[in-house]
JSON list of C-alpha atoms in Angstrom, two decimals:
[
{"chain": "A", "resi": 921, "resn": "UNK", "atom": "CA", "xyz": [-25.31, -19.61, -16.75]},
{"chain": "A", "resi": 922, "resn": "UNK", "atom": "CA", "xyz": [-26.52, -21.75, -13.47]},
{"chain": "A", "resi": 923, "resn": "UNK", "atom": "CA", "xyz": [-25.16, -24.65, -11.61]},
{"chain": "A", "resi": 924, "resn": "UNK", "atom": "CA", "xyz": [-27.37, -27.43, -11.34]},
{"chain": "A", "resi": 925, "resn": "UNK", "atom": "CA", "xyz": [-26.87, -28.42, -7.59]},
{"chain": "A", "resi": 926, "resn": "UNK", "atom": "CA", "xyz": [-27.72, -32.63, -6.66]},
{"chain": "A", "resi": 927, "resn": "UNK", "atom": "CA", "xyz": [-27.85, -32.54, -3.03]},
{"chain": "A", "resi": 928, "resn": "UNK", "atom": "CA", "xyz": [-27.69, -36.18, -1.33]},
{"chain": "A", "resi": 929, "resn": "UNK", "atom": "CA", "xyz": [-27.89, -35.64, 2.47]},
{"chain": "A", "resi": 930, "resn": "UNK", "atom": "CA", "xyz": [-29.12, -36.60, 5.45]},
{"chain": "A", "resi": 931, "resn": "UNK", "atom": "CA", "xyz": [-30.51, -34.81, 8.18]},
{"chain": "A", "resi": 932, "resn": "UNK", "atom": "CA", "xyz": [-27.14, -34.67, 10.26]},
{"chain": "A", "resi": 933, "resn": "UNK", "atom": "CA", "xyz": [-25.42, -34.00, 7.22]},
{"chain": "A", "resi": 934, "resn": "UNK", "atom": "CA", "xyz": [-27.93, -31.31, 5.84]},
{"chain": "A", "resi": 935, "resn": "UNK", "atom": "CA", "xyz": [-27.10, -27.87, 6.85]},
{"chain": "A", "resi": 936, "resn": "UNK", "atom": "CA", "xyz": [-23.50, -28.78, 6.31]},
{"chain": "A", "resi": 937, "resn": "UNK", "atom": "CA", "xyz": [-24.32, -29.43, 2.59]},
{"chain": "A", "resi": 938, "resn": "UNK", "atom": "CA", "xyz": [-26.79, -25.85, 2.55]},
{"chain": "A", "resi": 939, "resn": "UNK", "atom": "CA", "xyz": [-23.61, -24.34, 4.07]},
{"chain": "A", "resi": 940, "resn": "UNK", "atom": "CA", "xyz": [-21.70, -25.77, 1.23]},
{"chain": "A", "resi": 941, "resn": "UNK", "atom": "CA", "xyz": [-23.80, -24.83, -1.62]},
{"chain": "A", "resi": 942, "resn": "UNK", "atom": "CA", "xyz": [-24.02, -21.26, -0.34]},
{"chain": "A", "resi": 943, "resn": "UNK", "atom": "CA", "xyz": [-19.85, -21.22, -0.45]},
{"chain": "A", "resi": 944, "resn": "UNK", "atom": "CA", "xyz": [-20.55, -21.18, -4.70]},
{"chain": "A", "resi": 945, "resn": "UNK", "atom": "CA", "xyz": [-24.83, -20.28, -4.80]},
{"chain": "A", "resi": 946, "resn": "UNK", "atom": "CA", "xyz": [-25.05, -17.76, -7.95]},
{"chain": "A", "resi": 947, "resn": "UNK", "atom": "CA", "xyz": [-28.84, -16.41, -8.78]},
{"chain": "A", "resi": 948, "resn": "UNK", "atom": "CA", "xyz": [-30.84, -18.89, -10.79]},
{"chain": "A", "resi": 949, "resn": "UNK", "atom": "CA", "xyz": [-29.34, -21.86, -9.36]},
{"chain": "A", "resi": 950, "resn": "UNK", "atom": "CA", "xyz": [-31.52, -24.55, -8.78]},
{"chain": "A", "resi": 951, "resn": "UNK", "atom": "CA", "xyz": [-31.15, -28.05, -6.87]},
{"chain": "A", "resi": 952, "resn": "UNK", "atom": "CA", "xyz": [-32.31, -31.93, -7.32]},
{"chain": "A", "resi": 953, "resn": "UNK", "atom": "CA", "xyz": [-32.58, -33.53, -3.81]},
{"chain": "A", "resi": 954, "resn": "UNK", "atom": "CA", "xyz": [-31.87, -37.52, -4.45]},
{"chain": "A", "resi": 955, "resn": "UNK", "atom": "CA", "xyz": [-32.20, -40.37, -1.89]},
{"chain": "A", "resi": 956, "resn": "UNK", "atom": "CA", "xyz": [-33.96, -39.32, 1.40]},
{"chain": "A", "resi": 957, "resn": "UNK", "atom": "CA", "xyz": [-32.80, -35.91, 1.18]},
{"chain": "A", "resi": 958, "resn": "UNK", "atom": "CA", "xyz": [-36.94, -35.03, -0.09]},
{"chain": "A", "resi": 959, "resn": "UNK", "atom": "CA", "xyz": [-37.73, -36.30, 3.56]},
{"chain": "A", "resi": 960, "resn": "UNK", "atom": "CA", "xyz": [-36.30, -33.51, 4.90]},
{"chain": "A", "resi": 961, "resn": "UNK", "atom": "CA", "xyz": [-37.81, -30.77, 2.52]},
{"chain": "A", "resi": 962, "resn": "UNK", "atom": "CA", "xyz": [-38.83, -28.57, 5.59]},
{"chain": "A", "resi": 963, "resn": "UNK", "atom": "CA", "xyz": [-35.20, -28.71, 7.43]},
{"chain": "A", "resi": 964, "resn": "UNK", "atom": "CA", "xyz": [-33.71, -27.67, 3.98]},
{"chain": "A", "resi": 965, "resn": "UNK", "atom": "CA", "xyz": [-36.11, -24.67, 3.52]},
{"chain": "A", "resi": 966, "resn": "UNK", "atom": "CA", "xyz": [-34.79, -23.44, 7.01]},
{"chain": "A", "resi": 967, "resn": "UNK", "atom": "CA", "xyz": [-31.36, -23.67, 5.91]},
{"chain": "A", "resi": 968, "resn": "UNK", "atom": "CA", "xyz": [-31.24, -22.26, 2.96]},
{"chain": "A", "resi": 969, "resn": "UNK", "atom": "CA", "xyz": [-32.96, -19.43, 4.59]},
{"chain": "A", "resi": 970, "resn": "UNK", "atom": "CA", "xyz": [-30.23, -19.24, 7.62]},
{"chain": "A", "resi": 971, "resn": "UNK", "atom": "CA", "xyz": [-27.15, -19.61, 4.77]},
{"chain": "A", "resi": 972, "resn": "UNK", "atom": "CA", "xyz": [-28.97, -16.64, 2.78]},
{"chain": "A", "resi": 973, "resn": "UNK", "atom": "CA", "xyz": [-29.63, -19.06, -0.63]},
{"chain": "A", "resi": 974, "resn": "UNK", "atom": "CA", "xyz": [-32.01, -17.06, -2.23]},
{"chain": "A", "resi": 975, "resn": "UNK", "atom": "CA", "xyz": [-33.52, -16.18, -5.89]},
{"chain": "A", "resi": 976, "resn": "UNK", "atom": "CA", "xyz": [-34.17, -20.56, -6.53]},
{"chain": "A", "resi": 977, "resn": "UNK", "atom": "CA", "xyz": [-34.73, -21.44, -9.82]},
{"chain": "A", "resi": 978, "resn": "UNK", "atom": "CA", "xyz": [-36.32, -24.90, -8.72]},
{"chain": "A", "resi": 979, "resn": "UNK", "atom": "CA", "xyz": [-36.38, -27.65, -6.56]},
{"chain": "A", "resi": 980, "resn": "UNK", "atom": "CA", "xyz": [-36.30, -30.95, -7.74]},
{"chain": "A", "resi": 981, "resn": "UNK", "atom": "CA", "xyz": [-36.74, -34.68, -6.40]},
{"chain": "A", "resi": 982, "resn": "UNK", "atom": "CA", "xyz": [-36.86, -38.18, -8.34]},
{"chain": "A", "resi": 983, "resn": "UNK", "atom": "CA", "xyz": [-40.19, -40.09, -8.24]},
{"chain": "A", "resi": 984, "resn": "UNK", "atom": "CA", "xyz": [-38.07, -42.96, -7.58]},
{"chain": "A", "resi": 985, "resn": "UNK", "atom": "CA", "xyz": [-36.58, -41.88, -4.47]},
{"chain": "A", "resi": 986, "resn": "UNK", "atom": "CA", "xyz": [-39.84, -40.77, -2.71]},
{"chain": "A", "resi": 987, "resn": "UNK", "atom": "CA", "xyz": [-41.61, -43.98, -3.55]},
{"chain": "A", "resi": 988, "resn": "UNK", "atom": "CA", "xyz": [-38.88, -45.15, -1.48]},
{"chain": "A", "resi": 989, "resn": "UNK", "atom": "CA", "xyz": [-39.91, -42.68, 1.52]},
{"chain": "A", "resi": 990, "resn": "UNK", "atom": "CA", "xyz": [-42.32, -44.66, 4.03]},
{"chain": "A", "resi": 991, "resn": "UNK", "atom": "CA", "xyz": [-46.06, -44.65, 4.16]},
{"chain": "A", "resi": 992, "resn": "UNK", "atom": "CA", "xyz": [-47.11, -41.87, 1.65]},
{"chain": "A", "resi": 993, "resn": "UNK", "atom": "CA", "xyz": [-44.21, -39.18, 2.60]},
{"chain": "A", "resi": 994, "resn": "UNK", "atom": "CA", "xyz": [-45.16, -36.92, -0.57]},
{"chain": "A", "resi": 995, "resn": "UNK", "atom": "CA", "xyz": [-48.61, -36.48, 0.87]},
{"chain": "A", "resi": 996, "resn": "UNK", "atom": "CA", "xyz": [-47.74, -35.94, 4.61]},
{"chain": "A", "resi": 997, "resn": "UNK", "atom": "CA", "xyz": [-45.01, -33.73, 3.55]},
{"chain": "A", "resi": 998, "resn": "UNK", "atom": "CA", "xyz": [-46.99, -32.15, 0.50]},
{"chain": "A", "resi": 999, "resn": "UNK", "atom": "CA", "xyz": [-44.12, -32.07, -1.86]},
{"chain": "A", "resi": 1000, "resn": "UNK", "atom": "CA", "xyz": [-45.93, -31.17, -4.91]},
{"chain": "A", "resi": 1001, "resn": "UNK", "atom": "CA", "xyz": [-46.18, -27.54, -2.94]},
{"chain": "A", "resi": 1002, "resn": "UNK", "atom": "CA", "xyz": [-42.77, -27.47, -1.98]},
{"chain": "A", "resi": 1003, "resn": "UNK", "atom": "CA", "xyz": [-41.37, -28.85, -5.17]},
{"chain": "A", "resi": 1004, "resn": "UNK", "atom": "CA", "xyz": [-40.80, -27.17, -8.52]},
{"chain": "A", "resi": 1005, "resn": "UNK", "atom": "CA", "xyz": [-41.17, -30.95, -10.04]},
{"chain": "A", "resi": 1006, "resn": "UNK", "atom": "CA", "xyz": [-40.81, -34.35, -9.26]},
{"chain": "A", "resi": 1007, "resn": "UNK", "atom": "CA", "xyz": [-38.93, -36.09, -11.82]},
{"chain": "A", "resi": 1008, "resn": "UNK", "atom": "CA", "xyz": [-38.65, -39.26, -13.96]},
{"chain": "A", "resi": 1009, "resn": "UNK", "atom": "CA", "xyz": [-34.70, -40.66, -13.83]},
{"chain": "A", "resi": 1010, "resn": "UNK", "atom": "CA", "xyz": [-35.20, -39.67, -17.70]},
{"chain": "A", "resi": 1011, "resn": "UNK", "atom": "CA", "xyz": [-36.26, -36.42, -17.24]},
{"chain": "A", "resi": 1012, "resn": "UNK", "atom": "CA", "xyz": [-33.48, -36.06, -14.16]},
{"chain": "A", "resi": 1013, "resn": "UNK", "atom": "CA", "xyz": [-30.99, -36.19, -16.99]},
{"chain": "A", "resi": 1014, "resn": "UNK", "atom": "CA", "xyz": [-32.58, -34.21, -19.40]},
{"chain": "A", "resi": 1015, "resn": "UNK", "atom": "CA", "xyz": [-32.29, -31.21, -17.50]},
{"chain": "A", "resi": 1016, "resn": "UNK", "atom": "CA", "xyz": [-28.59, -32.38, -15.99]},
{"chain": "A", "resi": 1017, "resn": "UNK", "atom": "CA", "xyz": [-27.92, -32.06, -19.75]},
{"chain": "A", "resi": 1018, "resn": "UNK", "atom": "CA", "xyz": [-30.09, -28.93, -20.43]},
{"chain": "A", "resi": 1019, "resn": "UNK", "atom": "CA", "xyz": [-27.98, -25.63, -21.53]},
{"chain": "A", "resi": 1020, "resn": "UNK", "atom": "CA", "xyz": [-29.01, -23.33, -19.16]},
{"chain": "A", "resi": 1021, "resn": "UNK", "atom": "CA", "xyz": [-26.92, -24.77, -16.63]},
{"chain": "A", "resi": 1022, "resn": "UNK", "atom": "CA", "xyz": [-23.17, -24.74, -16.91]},
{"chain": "A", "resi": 1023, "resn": "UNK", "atom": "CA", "xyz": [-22.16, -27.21, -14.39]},
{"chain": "A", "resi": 1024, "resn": "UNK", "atom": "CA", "xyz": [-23.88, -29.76, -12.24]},
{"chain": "A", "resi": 1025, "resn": "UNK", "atom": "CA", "xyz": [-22.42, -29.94, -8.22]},
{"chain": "A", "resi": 1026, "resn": "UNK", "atom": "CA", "xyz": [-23.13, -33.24, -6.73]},
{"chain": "A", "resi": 1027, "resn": "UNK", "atom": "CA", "xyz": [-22.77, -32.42, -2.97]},
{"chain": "A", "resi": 1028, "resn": "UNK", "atom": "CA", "xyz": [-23.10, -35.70, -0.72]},
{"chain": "A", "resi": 1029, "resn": "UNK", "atom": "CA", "xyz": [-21.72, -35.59, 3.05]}
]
């Protein structure tokens, strides 16, 4: 089973919260940025790498919350490359609900 990982952070906050998933990271884990968190895409990719996260089964964001992002962020940041998916709020709870994972870790500092 995997943990399902909502990370809500921002970038002062950020490798705190990498820090904290890596305290429980398991292989196949996989993580749903919300808020601004998406923003920071790049920053997070450097600290997972530093806290030794490895073997990820996805990254997520909601549509919502980058149409929230100023002046075209998925483009300048080229999420869809750095994404696994970018999700409806419907399909955000589908797979919060799906049975591969066994718990779902909000982590917000």
């Amino acid at each position: 089973m995997a943990t399902l990982y909502q990370l809500h952070s921002t970038m002062n906050t950020l490798r705190r919260s990498a820090e904290e998933m890596s305290r429980t990271w398991r292989t196949g884990d996989s993580i749903i940025l919300l808020g601004t968190t998406a923003a920071f895409i790049d920053w997070l990719n450097a600290y997972l790498n530093d806290s030794e996260i490895d073997s990820i089964a996805g990254i997520y964001a909601l549509a919502d919350d980058i149409s929230q992002l100023t002046v075209n962020p998925a483009g300048k940041l080229n999420l869809e490359s750095k994404l696994t998916d970018i999700l409806t709020d419907e399909e955000w709870i589908s797979l919060s609900q799906d049975s591969q994972f066994d718990k779902v870790v909000t982590i917000a500092l």
